[in-house]
Short mmCIF file of N, CA and C in Angstrom, two decimals:
data_model
loop_
_atom_site.label_atom_id
_atom_site.label_comp_id
_atom_site.label_asym_id
_atom_site.label_seq_id
_atom_site.Cartn_x
_atom_site.Cartn_y
_atom_site.Cartn_z
N UNK A 1 -20.68 200.89 -119.66
CA UNK A 1 -19.47 200.42 -119.00
C UNK A 1 -19.83 199.40 -117.93
N UNK A 2 -19.21 198.23 -118.01
CA UNK A 2 -19.47 197.18 -117.04
C UNK A 2 -18.76 197.48 -115.73
N UNK A 3 -19.52 197.39 -114.65
CA UNK A 3 -18.92 197.60 -113.33
C UNK A 3 -19.53 196.66 -112.31
N UNK A 4 -18.70 196.13 -111.44
CA UNK A 4 -19.14 195.44 -110.24
C UNK A 4 -18.42 196.15 -109.09
N UNK A 5 -19.18 196.65 -108.15
CA UNK A 5 -18.60 197.41 -107.06
C UNK A 5 -18.98 196.77 -105.74
N UNK A 6 -17.95 196.28 -105.04
CA UNK A 6 -18.16 195.65 -103.74
C UNK A 6 -18.08 196.70 -102.63
N UNK A 7 -18.82 196.45 -101.57
CA UNK A 7 -18.75 197.30 -100.39
C UNK A 7 -19.18 196.49 -99.18
N UNK A 8 -18.95 197.06 -97.99
CA UNK A 8 -19.40 196.41 -96.78
C UNK A 8 -18.30 195.74 -95.98
N UNK A 9 -17.09 195.73 -96.51
CA UNK A 9 -15.99 195.15 -95.76
C UNK A 9 -15.57 196.03 -94.60
N UNK A 10 -14.66 195.51 -93.80
CA UNK A 10 -14.17 196.28 -92.67
C UNK A 10 -13.49 195.40 -91.65
N UNK A 11 -13.27 195.98 -90.48
CA UNK A 11 -12.64 195.27 -89.37
C UNK A 11 -13.72 194.83 -88.40
N UNK A 12 -13.71 193.56 -88.05
CA UNK A 12 -14.71 193.02 -87.14
C UNK A 12 -14.04 192.03 -86.20
N UNK A 13 -14.57 191.91 -85.00
CA UNK A 13 -14.02 190.95 -84.05
C UNK A 13 -14.48 189.54 -84.38
N UNK A 14 -13.73 188.54 -83.97
CA UNK A 14 -14.19 187.16 -84.16
C UNK A 14 -15.58 186.96 -83.57
N UNK A 15 -16.42 186.25 -84.31
CA UNK A 15 -17.80 186.05 -83.91
C UNK A 15 -18.74 187.11 -84.42
N UNK A 16 -18.20 188.16 -85.00
CA UNK A 16 -19.03 189.25 -85.50
C UNK A 16 -19.60 188.97 -86.88
N UNK A 17 -20.30 189.98 -87.42
CA UNK A 17 -20.98 189.83 -88.71
C UNK A 17 -20.69 191.02 -89.62
N UNK A 18 -20.74 190.76 -90.90
CA UNK A 18 -20.68 191.80 -91.92
C UNK A 18 -21.60 191.39 -93.06
N UNK A 19 -22.10 192.39 -93.78
CA UNK A 19 -22.85 192.10 -94.99
C UNK A 19 -22.17 192.79 -96.16
N UNK A 20 -21.71 191.99 -97.10
CA UNK A 20 -21.09 192.54 -98.31
C UNK A 20 -22.15 192.76 -99.38
N UNK A 21 -21.95 193.80 -100.16
CA UNK A 21 -22.83 194.09 -101.29
C UNK A 21 -22.01 194.15 -102.57
N UNK A 22 -22.62 193.72 -103.65
CA UNK A 22 -22.01 193.80 -104.98
C UNK A 22 -23.04 194.45 -105.89
N UNK A 23 -22.80 195.70 -106.24
CA UNK A 23 -23.72 196.43 -107.12
C UNK A 23 -23.17 196.37 -108.54
N UNK A 24 -24.00 195.95 -109.47
CA UNK A 24 -23.54 195.79 -110.85
C UNK A 24 -24.21 196.81 -111.76
N UNK A 25 -23.52 197.16 -112.82
CA UNK A 25 -24.07 198.06 -113.84
C UNK A 25 -23.42 197.72 -115.17
N UNK A 26 -24.12 198.08 -116.25
CA UNK A 26 -23.56 197.86 -117.58
C UNK A 26 -23.88 196.51 -118.19
N UNK A 27 -24.58 195.65 -117.44
CA UNK A 27 -25.03 194.37 -117.98
C UNK A 27 -26.25 193.92 -117.18
N UNK A 28 -27.08 193.07 -117.78
CA UNK A 28 -28.33 192.69 -117.12
C UNK A 28 -28.11 191.61 -116.06
N UNK A 29 -28.19 192.00 -114.80
CA UNK A 29 -27.94 191.07 -113.72
C UNK A 29 -28.83 189.84 -113.79
N UNK A 30 -30.04 190.02 -114.33
CA UNK A 30 -31.01 188.92 -114.41
C UNK A 30 -30.46 187.70 -115.13
N UNK A 31 -29.48 187.89 -116.01
CA UNK A 31 -28.98 186.80 -116.84
C UNK A 31 -27.57 186.36 -116.45
N UNK A 32 -27.18 186.68 -115.23
CA UNK A 32 -25.84 186.31 -114.79
C UNK A 32 -25.89 185.64 -113.42
N UNK A 33 -25.09 184.59 -113.28
CA UNK A 33 -24.79 184.07 -111.96
C UNK A 33 -23.72 184.97 -111.34
N UNK A 34 -23.79 185.13 -110.03
CA UNK A 34 -22.82 185.95 -109.32
C UNK A 34 -22.12 185.09 -108.27
N UNK A 35 -20.82 185.23 -108.21
CA UNK A 35 -20.04 184.50 -107.22
C UNK A 35 -19.24 185.44 -106.35
N UNK A 36 -19.01 185.01 -105.14
CA UNK A 36 -18.09 185.71 -104.24
C UNK A 36 -16.83 184.86 -104.09
N UNK A 37 -15.70 185.51 -104.21
CA UNK A 37 -14.40 184.86 -104.08
C UNK A 37 -13.58 185.66 -103.08
N UNK A 38 -12.55 185.02 -102.53
CA UNK A 38 -11.69 185.75 -101.61
C UNK A 38 -10.24 185.32 -101.81
N UNK A 39 -9.37 186.22 -101.46
CA UNK A 39 -7.94 185.92 -101.55
C UNK A 39 -7.23 186.55 -100.36
N UNK A 40 -6.59 185.70 -99.59
CA UNK A 40 -5.79 186.14 -98.45
C UNK A 40 -4.34 186.27 -98.89
N UNK A 41 -3.55 187.08 -98.19
CA UNK A 41 -2.14 187.25 -98.56
C UNK A 41 -1.41 185.91 -98.61
N UNK A 42 -0.72 185.67 -99.70
CA UNK A 42 0.06 184.46 -99.83
C UNK A 42 -0.74 183.22 -100.16
N UNK A 43 -2.04 183.37 -100.38
CA UNK A 43 -2.89 182.21 -100.68
C UNK A 43 -3.55 182.38 -102.04
N UNK A 44 -4.00 181.28 -102.60
CA UNK A 44 -4.71 181.32 -103.87
C UNK A 44 -6.13 181.82 -103.67
N UNK A 45 -6.69 182.30 -104.77
CA UNK A 45 -8.09 182.73 -104.71
C UNK A 45 -8.99 181.54 -104.41
N UNK A 46 -9.98 181.77 -103.59
CA UNK A 46 -10.89 180.70 -103.15
C UNK A 46 -12.33 181.10 -103.45
N UNK A 47 -13.09 180.18 -104.01
CA UNK A 47 -14.51 180.41 -104.20
C UNK A 47 -15.24 180.31 -102.87
N UNK A 48 -16.09 181.26 -102.57
CA UNK A 48 -16.79 181.30 -101.29
C UNK A 48 -18.26 180.93 -101.46
N UNK A 49 -18.95 181.59 -102.37
CA UNK A 49 -20.36 181.30 -102.59
C UNK A 49 -20.75 181.74 -103.99
N UNK A 50 -21.91 181.22 -104.45
CA UNK A 50 -22.36 181.49 -105.81
C UNK A 50 -23.87 181.37 -105.83
N UNK A 51 -24.51 182.23 -106.64
CA UNK A 51 -25.96 182.17 -106.78
C UNK A 51 -26.32 182.25 -108.25
N UNK A 52 -27.21 181.39 -108.70
CA UNK A 52 -27.60 181.37 -110.10
C UNK A 52 -28.58 182.49 -110.40
N UNK A 53 -28.80 182.73 -111.68
CA UNK A 53 -29.67 183.83 -112.09
C UNK A 53 -31.15 183.46 -112.03
N UNK A 54 -31.45 182.18 -112.25
CA UNK A 54 -32.85 181.82 -112.50
C UNK A 54 -33.60 181.48 -111.23
N UNK A 55 -33.32 180.31 -110.66
CA UNK A 55 -34.12 179.88 -109.51
C UNK A 55 -33.36 179.99 -108.21
N UNK A 56 -32.35 180.84 -108.24
CA UNK A 56 -31.61 181.14 -107.02
C UNK A 56 -30.97 179.92 -106.37
N UNK A 57 -30.45 179.01 -107.17
CA UNK A 57 -29.60 177.96 -106.62
C UNK A 57 -28.37 178.59 -105.98
N UNK A 58 -28.03 178.12 -104.81
CA UNK A 58 -26.88 178.68 -104.11
C UNK A 58 -25.87 177.59 -103.78
N UNK A 59 -24.62 177.97 -103.74
CA UNK A 59 -23.53 177.06 -103.48
C UNK A 59 -22.56 177.73 -102.51
N UNK A 60 -21.96 176.93 -101.63
CA UNK A 60 -21.05 177.45 -100.63
C UNK A 60 -19.83 176.57 -100.49
N UNK A 61 -18.71 177.21 -100.18
CA UNK A 61 -17.53 176.45 -99.78
C UNK A 61 -17.80 175.81 -98.43
N UNK A 62 -17.23 174.65 -98.20
CA UNK A 62 -17.44 173.94 -96.93
C UNK A 62 -17.03 174.81 -95.74
N UNK A 63 -16.02 175.64 -95.94
CA UNK A 63 -15.49 176.45 -94.83
C UNK A 63 -16.47 177.53 -94.37
N UNK A 64 -17.48 177.84 -95.18
CA UNK A 64 -18.41 178.91 -94.79
C UNK A 64 -19.86 178.44 -94.68
N UNK A 65 -20.12 177.18 -94.98
CA UNK A 65 -21.50 176.68 -94.89
C UNK A 65 -22.05 176.87 -93.50
N UNK A 66 -23.28 177.35 -93.45
CA UNK A 66 -23.93 177.58 -92.17
C UNK A 66 -23.61 178.92 -91.54
N UNK A 67 -22.61 179.62 -92.10
CA UNK A 67 -22.24 180.94 -91.56
C UNK A 67 -22.50 182.05 -92.56
N UNK A 68 -22.33 181.78 -93.85
CA UNK A 68 -22.52 182.80 -94.89
C UNK A 68 -23.79 182.51 -95.67
N UNK A 69 -24.46 183.57 -96.10
CA UNK A 69 -25.67 183.43 -96.92
C UNK A 69 -25.62 184.41 -98.08
N UNK A 70 -25.74 183.88 -99.29
CA UNK A 70 -25.75 184.73 -100.48
C UNK A 70 -27.19 184.95 -100.93
N UNK A 71 -27.48 186.15 -101.40
CA UNK A 71 -28.82 186.46 -101.89
C UNK A 71 -28.71 187.54 -102.97
N UNK A 72 -29.79 187.73 -103.71
CA UNK A 72 -29.75 188.73 -104.77
C UNK A 72 -31.07 189.49 -104.84
N UNK A 73 -30.98 190.74 -105.26
CA UNK A 73 -32.14 191.56 -105.51
C UNK A 73 -31.93 192.17 -106.89
N UNK A 74 -32.47 191.52 -107.91
CA UNK A 74 -32.23 191.98 -109.27
C UNK A 74 -32.81 193.38 -109.51
N UNK A 75 -33.85 193.73 -108.78
CA UNK A 75 -34.46 195.05 -108.97
C UNK A 75 -33.51 196.16 -108.52
N UNK A 76 -32.57 195.79 -107.65
CA UNK A 76 -31.59 196.77 -107.17
C UNK A 76 -30.21 196.52 -107.77
N UNK A 77 -30.16 195.58 -108.72
CA UNK A 77 -28.87 195.23 -109.35
C UNK A 77 -27.81 194.91 -108.31
N UNK A 78 -28.20 194.20 -107.27
CA UNK A 78 -27.31 193.97 -106.14
C UNK A 78 -27.36 192.51 -105.68
N UNK A 79 -26.19 191.99 -105.36
CA UNK A 79 -26.05 190.68 -104.73
C UNK A 79 -25.40 190.90 -103.37
N UNK A 80 -25.90 190.19 -102.37
CA UNK A 80 -25.41 190.35 -101.01
C UNK A 80 -24.77 189.05 -100.53
N UNK A 81 -23.91 189.19 -99.55
CA UNK A 81 -23.43 188.03 -98.82
C UNK A 81 -23.37 188.40 -97.34
N UNK A 82 -24.27 187.79 -96.59
CA UNK A 82 -24.30 187.96 -95.15
C UNK A 82 -23.29 187.01 -94.52
N UNK A 83 -22.39 187.54 -93.73
CA UNK A 83 -21.33 186.73 -93.12
C UNK A 83 -21.48 186.82 -91.61
N UNK A 84 -21.78 185.68 -90.99
CA UNK A 84 -21.94 185.61 -89.54
C UNK A 84 -20.87 184.74 -88.94
N UNK A 85 -20.72 184.84 -87.64
CA UNK A 85 -19.75 184.02 -86.90
C UNK A 85 -18.38 184.06 -87.57
N UNK A 86 -17.93 185.24 -87.86
CA UNK A 86 -16.67 185.40 -88.60
C UNK A 86 -15.49 184.92 -87.78
N UNK A 87 -14.52 184.36 -88.49
CA UNK A 87 -13.32 183.81 -87.89
C UNK A 87 -12.09 184.53 -88.45
N UNK A 88 -11.00 184.52 -87.73
CA UNK A 88 -9.78 185.16 -88.27
C UNK A 88 -9.38 184.61 -89.65
N UNK A 89 -9.65 183.34 -89.89
CA UNK A 89 -9.29 182.76 -91.19
C UNK A 89 -10.19 183.24 -92.33
N UNK A 90 -11.22 184.01 -92.02
CA UNK A 90 -12.04 184.62 -93.07
C UNK A 90 -11.42 185.92 -93.58
N UNK A 91 -10.35 186.36 -92.95
CA UNK A 91 -9.68 187.59 -93.37
C UNK A 91 -9.15 187.44 -94.79
N UNK A 92 -9.55 188.37 -95.66
CA UNK A 92 -9.16 188.32 -97.07
C UNK A 92 -9.75 189.53 -97.79
N UNK A 93 -9.33 189.70 -99.03
CA UNK A 93 -10.04 190.62 -99.93
C UNK A 93 -11.12 189.81 -100.63
N UNK A 94 -12.34 190.31 -100.57
CA UNK A 94 -13.49 189.63 -101.15
C UNK A 94 -13.89 190.31 -102.45
N UNK A 95 -14.07 189.48 -103.47
CA UNK A 95 -14.43 189.97 -104.80
C UNK A 95 -15.75 189.33 -105.24
N UNK A 96 -16.53 190.07 -106.02
CA UNK A 96 -17.66 189.46 -106.69
C UNK A 96 -17.36 189.38 -108.18
N UNK A 97 -17.96 188.40 -108.82
CA UNK A 97 -17.74 188.16 -110.23
C UNK A 97 -19.02 187.68 -110.88
N UNK A 98 -19.11 187.86 -112.20
CA UNK A 98 -20.32 187.51 -112.93
C UNK A 98 -20.02 186.45 -113.99
N UNK A 99 -20.92 185.47 -114.10
CA UNK A 99 -20.82 184.38 -115.08
C UNK A 99 -22.10 184.37 -115.89
N UNK A 100 -22.00 184.66 -117.20
CA UNK A 100 -23.18 184.77 -118.04
C UNK A 100 -23.47 183.56 -118.90
N UNK A 101 -22.74 182.47 -118.73
CA UNK A 101 -23.00 181.28 -119.54
C UNK A 101 -24.41 180.77 -119.30
N UNK A 102 -25.08 180.39 -120.40
CA UNK A 102 -26.45 179.87 -120.31
C UNK A 102 -27.33 180.82 -119.51
N UNK A 103 -27.13 182.10 -119.70
CA UNK A 103 -27.88 183.17 -119.00
C UNK A 103 -27.81 182.98 -117.50
N UNK A 104 -26.67 182.51 -117.01
CA UNK A 104 -26.44 182.44 -115.58
C UNK A 104 -27.10 181.28 -114.86
N UNK A 105 -27.55 180.29 -115.60
CA UNK A 105 -28.33 179.22 -114.96
C UNK A 105 -27.50 178.01 -114.56
N UNK A 106 -26.29 177.87 -115.09
CA UNK A 106 -25.56 176.61 -114.87
C UNK A 106 -24.31 176.75 -114.01
N UNK A 107 -23.94 177.92 -113.65
CA UNK A 107 -22.70 178.10 -112.88
C UNK A 107 -22.84 177.51 -111.48
N UNK A 108 -21.79 176.83 -111.05
CA UNK A 108 -21.67 176.40 -109.67
C UNK A 108 -20.35 176.96 -109.14
N UNK A 109 -20.08 176.75 -107.89
CA UNK A 109 -18.88 177.33 -107.31
C UNK A 109 -17.62 176.73 -107.94
N UNK A 110 -17.70 175.51 -108.38
CA UNK A 110 -16.51 174.87 -108.96
C UNK A 110 -16.42 175.01 -110.46
N UNK A 111 -17.51 175.42 -111.11
CA UNK A 111 -17.49 175.56 -112.57
C UNK A 111 -17.60 177.01 -113.01
N UNK A 112 -17.54 177.92 -112.07
CA UNK A 112 -17.74 179.34 -112.34
C UNK A 112 -16.70 179.85 -113.33
N UNK A 113 -17.16 180.55 -114.33
CA UNK A 113 -16.27 181.18 -115.31
C UNK A 113 -16.57 182.68 -115.30
N UNK A 114 -15.60 183.46 -114.86
CA UNK A 114 -15.88 184.87 -114.65
C UNK A 114 -15.79 185.68 -115.95
N UNK A 115 -16.87 186.35 -116.26
CA UNK A 115 -16.87 187.30 -117.37
C UNK A 115 -16.41 188.67 -116.90
N UNK A 116 -16.84 189.03 -115.68
CA UNK A 116 -16.51 190.34 -115.13
C UNK A 116 -16.13 190.19 -113.66
N UNK A 117 -15.27 191.11 -113.20
CA UNK A 117 -14.80 191.12 -111.81
C UNK A 117 -14.93 192.50 -111.21
N UNK A 118 -15.11 192.54 -109.89
CA UNK A 118 -15.04 193.79 -109.17
C UNK A 118 -13.63 194.04 -108.64
N UNK A 119 -13.47 195.14 -107.91
CA UNK A 119 -12.16 195.53 -107.39
C UNK A 119 -11.87 194.98 -106.01
N UNK A 120 -12.90 194.51 -105.33
CA UNK A 120 -12.69 193.88 -104.04
C UNK A 120 -12.93 194.78 -102.86
N UNK A 121 -13.21 194.15 -101.71
CA UNK A 121 -13.37 194.85 -100.45
C UNK A 121 -12.67 194.05 -99.37
N UNK A 122 -11.94 194.73 -98.51
CA UNK A 122 -11.13 194.05 -97.49
C UNK A 122 -12.00 193.68 -96.29
N UNK A 123 -11.88 192.44 -95.87
CA UNK A 123 -12.51 191.97 -94.63
C UNK A 123 -11.39 191.51 -93.70
N UNK A 124 -11.36 192.07 -92.50
CA UNK A 124 -10.36 191.71 -91.51
C UNK A 124 -11.07 191.30 -90.23
N UNK A 125 -10.79 190.08 -89.80
CA UNK A 125 -11.39 189.55 -88.57
C UNK A 125 -10.28 189.42 -87.54
N UNK A 126 -10.35 190.25 -86.53
CA UNK A 126 -9.27 190.28 -85.54
C UNK A 126 -9.77 190.91 -84.26
N UNK A 127 -9.20 190.43 -83.17
CA UNK A 127 -9.54 191.03 -81.88
C UNK A 127 -8.51 192.09 -81.50
#
């Protein structure tokens, strides 16, 4: 059974940090690119970051560059996203997704095609 399970969300003050985790099962993480997406109430889904399967190419939305860092540990079937200097506009439900095209080597944030999705984790940035 394919599963992507996000965790690590919560309530944090502006300027604070959170680390999201995406644990996958039921498919070989080694051959998939993983992306993080978010959706705020009343807004469209937005691509946040993406990491390829092979040489760890990473991509970020302009709104999070320099603040968020995506990484992966295939031995733990887990992809992380470290979020620093959080802002109220980062408030959203964050989802991870998997793209297996070309064994995960060609996906970018703008070309990502999701094969699988997680259920999401809520991030709220507020004082």
